[in-house]
Short mmCIF file of C-alpha atoms in Angstrom, two decimals:
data_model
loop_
_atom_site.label_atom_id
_atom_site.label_comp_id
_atom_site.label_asym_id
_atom_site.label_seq_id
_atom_site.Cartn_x
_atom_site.Cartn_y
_atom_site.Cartn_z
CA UNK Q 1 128.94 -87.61 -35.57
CA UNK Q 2 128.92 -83.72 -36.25
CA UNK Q 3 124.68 -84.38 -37.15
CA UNK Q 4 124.57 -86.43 -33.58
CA UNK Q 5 126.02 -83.15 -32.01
CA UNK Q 6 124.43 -80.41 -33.49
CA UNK Q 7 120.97 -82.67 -33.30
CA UNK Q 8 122.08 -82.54 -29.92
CA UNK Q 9 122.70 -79.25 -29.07
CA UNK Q 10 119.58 -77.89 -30.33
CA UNK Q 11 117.93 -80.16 -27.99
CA UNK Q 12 119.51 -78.74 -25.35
CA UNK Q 13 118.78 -75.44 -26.49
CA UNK Q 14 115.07 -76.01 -27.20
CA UNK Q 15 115.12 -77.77 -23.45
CA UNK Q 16 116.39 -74.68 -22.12
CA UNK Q 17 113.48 -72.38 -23.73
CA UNK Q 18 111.01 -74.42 -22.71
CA UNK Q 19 111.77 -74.53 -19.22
CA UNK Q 20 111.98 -71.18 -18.99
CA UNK Q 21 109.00 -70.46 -20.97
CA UNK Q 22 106.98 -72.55 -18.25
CA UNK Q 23 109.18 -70.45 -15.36
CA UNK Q 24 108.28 -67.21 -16.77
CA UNK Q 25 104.69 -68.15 -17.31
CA UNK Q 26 104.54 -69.33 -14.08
CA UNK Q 27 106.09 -66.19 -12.89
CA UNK Q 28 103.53 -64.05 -14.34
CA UNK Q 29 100.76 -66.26 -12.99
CA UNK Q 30 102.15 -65.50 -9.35
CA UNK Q 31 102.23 -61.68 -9.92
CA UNK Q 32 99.05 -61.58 -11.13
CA UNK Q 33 97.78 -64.07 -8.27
CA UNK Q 34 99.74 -61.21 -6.09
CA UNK Q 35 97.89 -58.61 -7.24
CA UNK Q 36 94.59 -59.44 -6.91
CA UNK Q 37 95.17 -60.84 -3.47
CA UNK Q 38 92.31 -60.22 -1.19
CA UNK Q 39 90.49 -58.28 -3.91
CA UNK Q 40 86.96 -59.69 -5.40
CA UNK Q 41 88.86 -60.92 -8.34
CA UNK Q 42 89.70 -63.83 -5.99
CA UNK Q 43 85.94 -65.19 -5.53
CA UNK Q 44 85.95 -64.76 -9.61
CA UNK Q 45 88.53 -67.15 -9.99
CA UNK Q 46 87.22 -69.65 -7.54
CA UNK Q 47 84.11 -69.54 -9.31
CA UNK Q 48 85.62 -69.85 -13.00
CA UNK Q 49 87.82 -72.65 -11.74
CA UNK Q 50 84.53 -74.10 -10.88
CA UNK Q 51 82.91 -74.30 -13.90
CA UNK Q 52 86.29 -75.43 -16.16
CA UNK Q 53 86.09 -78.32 -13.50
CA UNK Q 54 82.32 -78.85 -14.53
CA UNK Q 55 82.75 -78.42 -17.90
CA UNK Q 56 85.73 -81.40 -17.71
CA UNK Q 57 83.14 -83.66 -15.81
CA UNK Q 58 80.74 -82.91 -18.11
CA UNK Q 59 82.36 -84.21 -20.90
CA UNK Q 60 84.15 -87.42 -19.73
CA UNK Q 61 80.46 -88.21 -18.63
CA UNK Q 62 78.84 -87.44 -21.95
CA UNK Q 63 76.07 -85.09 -20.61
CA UNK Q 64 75.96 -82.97 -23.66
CA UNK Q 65 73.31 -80.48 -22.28
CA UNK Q 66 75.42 -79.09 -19.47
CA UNK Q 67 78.31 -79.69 -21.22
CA UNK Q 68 77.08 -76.92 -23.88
CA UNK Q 69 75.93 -74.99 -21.24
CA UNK Q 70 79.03 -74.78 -19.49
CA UNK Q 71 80.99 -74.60 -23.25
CA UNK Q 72 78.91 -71.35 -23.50
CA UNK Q 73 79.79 -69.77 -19.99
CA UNK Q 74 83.21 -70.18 -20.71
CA UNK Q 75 83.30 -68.70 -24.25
CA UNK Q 76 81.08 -65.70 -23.64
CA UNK Q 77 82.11 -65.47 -19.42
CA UNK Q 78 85.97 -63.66 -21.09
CA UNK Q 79 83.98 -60.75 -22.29
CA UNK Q 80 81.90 -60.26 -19.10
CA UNK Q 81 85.11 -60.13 -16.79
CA UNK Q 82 86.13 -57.69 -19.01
CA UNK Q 83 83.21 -55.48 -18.49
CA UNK Q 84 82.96 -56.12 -14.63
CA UNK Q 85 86.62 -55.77 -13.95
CA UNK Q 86 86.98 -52.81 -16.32
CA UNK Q 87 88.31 -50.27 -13.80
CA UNK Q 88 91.04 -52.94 -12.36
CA UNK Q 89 92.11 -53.76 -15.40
CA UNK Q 90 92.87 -50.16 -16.43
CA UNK Q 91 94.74 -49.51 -13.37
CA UNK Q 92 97.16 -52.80 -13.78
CA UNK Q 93 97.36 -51.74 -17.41
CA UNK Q 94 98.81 -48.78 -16.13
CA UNK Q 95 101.11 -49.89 -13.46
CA UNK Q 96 102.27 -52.10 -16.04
CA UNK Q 97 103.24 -48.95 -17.94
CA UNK Q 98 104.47 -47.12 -15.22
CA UNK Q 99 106.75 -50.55 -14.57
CA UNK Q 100 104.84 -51.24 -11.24
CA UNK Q 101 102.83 -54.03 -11.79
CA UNK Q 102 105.51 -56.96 -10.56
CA UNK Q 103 106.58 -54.42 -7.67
CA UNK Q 104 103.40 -53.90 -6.23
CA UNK Q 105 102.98 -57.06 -4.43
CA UNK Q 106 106.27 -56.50 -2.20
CA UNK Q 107 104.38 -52.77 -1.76
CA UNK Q 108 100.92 -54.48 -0.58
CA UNK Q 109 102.90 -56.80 2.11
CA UNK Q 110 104.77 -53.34 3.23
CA UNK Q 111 101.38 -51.17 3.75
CA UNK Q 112 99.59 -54.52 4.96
CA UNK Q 113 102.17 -54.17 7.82
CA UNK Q 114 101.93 -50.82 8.20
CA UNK Q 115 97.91 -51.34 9.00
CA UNK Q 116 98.22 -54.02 11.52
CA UNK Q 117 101.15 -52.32 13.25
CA UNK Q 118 98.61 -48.95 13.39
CA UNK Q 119 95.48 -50.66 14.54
CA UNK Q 120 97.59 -52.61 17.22
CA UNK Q 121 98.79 -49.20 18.51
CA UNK Q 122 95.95 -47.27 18.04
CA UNK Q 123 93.64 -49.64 20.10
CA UNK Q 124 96.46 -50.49 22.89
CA UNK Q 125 96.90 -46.45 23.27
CA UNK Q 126 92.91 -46.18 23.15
CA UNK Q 127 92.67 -49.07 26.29
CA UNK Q 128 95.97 -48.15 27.76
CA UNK Q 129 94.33 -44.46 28.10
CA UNK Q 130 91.60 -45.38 29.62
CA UNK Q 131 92.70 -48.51 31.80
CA UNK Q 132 90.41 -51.44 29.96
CA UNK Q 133 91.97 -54.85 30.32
CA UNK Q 134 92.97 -56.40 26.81
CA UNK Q 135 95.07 -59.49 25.91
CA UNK Q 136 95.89 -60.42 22.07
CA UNK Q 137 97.82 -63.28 20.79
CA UNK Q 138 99.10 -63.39 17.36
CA UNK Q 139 100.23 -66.37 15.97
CA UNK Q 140 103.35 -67.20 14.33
CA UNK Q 141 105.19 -70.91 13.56
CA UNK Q 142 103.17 -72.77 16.40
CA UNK Q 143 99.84 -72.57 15.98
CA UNK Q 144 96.77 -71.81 18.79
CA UNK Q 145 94.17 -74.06 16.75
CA UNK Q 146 93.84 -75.62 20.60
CA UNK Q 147 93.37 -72.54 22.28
CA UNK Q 148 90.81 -70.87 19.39
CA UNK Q 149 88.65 -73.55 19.60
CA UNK Q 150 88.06 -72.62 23.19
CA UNK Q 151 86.67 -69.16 22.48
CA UNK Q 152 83.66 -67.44 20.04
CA UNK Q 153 84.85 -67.70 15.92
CA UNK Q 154 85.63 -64.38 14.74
CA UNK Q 155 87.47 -64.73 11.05
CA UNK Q 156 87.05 -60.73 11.27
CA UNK Q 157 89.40 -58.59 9.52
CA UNK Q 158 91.81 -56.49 12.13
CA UNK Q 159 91.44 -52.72 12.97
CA UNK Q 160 91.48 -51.25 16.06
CA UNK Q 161 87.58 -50.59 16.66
CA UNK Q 162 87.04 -53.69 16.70
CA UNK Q 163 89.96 -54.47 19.17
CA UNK Q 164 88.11 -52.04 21.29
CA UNK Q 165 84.94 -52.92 21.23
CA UNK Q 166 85.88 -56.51 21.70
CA UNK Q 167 87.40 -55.68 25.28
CA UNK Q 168 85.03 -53.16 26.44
CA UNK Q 169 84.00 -53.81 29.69
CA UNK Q 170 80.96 -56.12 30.54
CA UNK Q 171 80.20 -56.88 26.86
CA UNK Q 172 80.14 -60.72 25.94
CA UNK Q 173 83.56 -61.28 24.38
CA UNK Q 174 85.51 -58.65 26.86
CA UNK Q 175 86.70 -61.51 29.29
CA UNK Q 176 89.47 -63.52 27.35
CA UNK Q 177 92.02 -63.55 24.76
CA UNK Q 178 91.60 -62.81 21.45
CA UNK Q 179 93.57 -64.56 19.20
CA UNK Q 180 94.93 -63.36 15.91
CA UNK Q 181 95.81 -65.96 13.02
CA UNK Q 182 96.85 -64.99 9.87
CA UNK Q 183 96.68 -61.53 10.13
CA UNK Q 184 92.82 -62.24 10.94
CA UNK Q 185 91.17 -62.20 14.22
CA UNK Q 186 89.85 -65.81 15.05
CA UNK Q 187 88.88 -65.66 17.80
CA UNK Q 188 87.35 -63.75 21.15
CA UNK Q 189 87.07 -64.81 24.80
CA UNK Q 190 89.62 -67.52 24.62
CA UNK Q 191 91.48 -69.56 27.50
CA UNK Q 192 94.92 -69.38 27.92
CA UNK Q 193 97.33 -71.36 29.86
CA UNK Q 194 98.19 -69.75 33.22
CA UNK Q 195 101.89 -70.27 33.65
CA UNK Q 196 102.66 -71.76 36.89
CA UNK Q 197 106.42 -70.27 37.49
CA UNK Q 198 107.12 -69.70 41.03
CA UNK Q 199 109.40 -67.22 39.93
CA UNK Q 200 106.92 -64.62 38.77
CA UNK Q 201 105.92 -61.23 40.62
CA UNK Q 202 102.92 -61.48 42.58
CA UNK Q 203 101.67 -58.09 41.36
CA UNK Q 204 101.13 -59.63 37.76
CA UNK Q 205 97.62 -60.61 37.66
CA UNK Q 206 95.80 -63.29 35.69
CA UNK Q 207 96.38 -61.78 32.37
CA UNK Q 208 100.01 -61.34 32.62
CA UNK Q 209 100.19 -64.87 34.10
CA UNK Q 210 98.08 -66.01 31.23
CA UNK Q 211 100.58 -64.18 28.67
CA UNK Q 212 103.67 -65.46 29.71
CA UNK Q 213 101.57 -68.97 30.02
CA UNK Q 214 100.85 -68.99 26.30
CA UNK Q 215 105.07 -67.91 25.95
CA UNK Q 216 106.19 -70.62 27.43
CA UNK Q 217 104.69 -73.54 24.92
CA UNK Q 218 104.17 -71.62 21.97
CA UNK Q 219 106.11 -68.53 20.47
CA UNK Q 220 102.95 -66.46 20.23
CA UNK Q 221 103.34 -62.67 20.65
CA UNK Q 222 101.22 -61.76 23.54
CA UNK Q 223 100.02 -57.97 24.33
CA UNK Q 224 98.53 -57.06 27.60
CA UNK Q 225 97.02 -54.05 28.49
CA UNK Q 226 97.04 -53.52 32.48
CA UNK Q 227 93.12 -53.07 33.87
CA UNK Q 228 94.89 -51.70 36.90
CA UNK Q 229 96.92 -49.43 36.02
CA UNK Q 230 96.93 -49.31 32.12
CA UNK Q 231 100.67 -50.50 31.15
CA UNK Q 232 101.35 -51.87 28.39
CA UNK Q 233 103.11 -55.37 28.55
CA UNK Q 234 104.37 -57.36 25.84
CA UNK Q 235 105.95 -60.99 25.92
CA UNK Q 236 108.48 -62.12 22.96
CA UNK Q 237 110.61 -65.07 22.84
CA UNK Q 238 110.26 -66.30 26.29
CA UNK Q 239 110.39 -62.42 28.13
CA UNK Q 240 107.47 -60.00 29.32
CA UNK Q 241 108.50 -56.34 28.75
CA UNK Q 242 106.57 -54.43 31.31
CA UNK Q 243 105.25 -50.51 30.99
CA UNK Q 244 106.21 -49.97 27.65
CA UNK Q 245 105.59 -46.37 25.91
CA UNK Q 246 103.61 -46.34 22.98
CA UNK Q 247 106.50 -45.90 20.55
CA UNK Q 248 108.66 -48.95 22.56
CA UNK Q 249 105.30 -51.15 22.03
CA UNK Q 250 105.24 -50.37 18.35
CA UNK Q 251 108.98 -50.71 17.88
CA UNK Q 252 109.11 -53.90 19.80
CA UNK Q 253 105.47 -55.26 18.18
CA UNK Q 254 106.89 -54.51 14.81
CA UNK Q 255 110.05 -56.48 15.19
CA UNK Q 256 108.76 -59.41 16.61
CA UNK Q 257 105.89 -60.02 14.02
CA UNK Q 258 107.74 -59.01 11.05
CA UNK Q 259 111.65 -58.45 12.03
CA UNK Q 260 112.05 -55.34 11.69
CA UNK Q 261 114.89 -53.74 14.14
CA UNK Q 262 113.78 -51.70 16.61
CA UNK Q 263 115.98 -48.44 17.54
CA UNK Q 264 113.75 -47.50 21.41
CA UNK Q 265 115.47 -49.70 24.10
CA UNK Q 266 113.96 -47.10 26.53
CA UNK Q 267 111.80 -49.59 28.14
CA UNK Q 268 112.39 -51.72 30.47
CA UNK Q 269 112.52 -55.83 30.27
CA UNK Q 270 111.51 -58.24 32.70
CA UNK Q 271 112.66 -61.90 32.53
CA UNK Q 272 110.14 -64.83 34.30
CA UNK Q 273 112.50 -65.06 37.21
CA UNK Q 274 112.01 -61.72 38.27
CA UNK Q 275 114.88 -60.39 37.02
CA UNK Q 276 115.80 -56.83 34.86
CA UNK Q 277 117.93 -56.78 31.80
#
């Protein structure tokens, strides 16, 4: 009975390590993964993964000549990513002895933010400044696949020059939306729905209309900028917030993309139904 038990309890304890032998290797994998997020080291992989796949083919098919082939790519392909990736690997080598390398990722997402927060801002202030007519939509949990399919592909990276250019006047992706997915742009000149509340102010034009359109059956963040008079709008959860400053847009922009709390409540909200806060 005691040699059941202690047979037992080993097997429970040798259960336990290998579980978390898989969870910290699987850990490690998703740091790493983390790191070289959005780096060439991604098309590397994709093309590595790629050839293990041939090289599996290759063998349960019996092709011997590509299956060497590929047998030799693999064996000799370690030493070449050593060589090209030389200078990344130094510098995670040394994050990992500075005790960075697992907190970087969490670092990345923070100065990722930080970028698309600053282009946003920089090109609304650019437009607002000189009165050109822009209107953005960023995704979030309902997604604009409809409404991107009505306008020109972009899959462009975001910064604010090309937020500019994109809306300067009688160029052939000014008249629109442009729609932002996944922190990408993916879209230009895109139709939006026009929301038909009775309740709006007539001096809102077609691009507010079209903002607060989009609002009301998705929860897309929508920024205008006013070709009139060069406010800038934003609508969030169902409101349009009207002739916000530039530090109100970014505190309010910030929030509502990544939930951050804003501390301005200097400007001033507007409801549909014509209402103030």
């Amino acid at each position: 009975m005691n040699e059941l038990t202690h047979f037992t309890e080993n097997d429970l304890v040798r259960m336990f390590l290998n579980i978390l032998d898989v969870l910290l290797v699987w850990f490690v994998v998703y740091k790493i993964l983390a790191l070289i997020k959005g780096t060439k080291a991604v098309q590397l992989l994709k093309g590595i993964f790629v050839i293990v796949i041939i090289r599996i083919v290759t063998v349960y098919l019996g092709l011997n000549t590509l299956s060497w082939m590929t047998k030799q790519v693999i064996d000799y392909g370690f030493l070449a990513i050593i060589i090209i990736f030389q200078p990344e690997l130094r510098r995670a080598l040394e994050q990992l002895g500075r005790g960075k390398l697992f907190a970087r990722s969490g670092l990345q997402e923070e100065e990722e933010q930080d970028r698309l927060i600053g282009a946003m801002t920089k090109s609304v202030s650019y437009m607002a400044k000189r009165r050109i007519g822009a209107l953005i939509s960023i995704e979030k949990d309902t997604g604009l696949n409809d409404y991107i399919e009505t306008g020109i592909p972009m899959n462009s990276d975001i910064s604010s020059e090309l937020l500019i250019n994109l809306f300067i006047p009688n160029t052939p992706l000014h008249d629109g939306a442009v729609i932002v997915q996944k922190n990408r742009v993916a879209a230009a000149a895109c139709y939006l729905p026009l929301s038909e509340s009775p309740f709006i102010s007539k001096e809102l034009g077609t691009r507010h209309r079209a903002a607060i359109g989009i609002s009301e059956v998705t929860d897309a963040i929508t920024i205008i900028v006013s070709e009139e008079t060069g406010g800038i709008s934003l609508t969030v959860n169902g409101e349009l917030h009207r002739e916000l400053t530039l530090e109100d847009f970014e505190l309010r922009l910030r929030k509502a993309w990544f939930g951050d709390s804003p501390t301005n409540k200097g400007a001033s909200i507007w409801r549909w139904r014509g209402g103030r806060k």
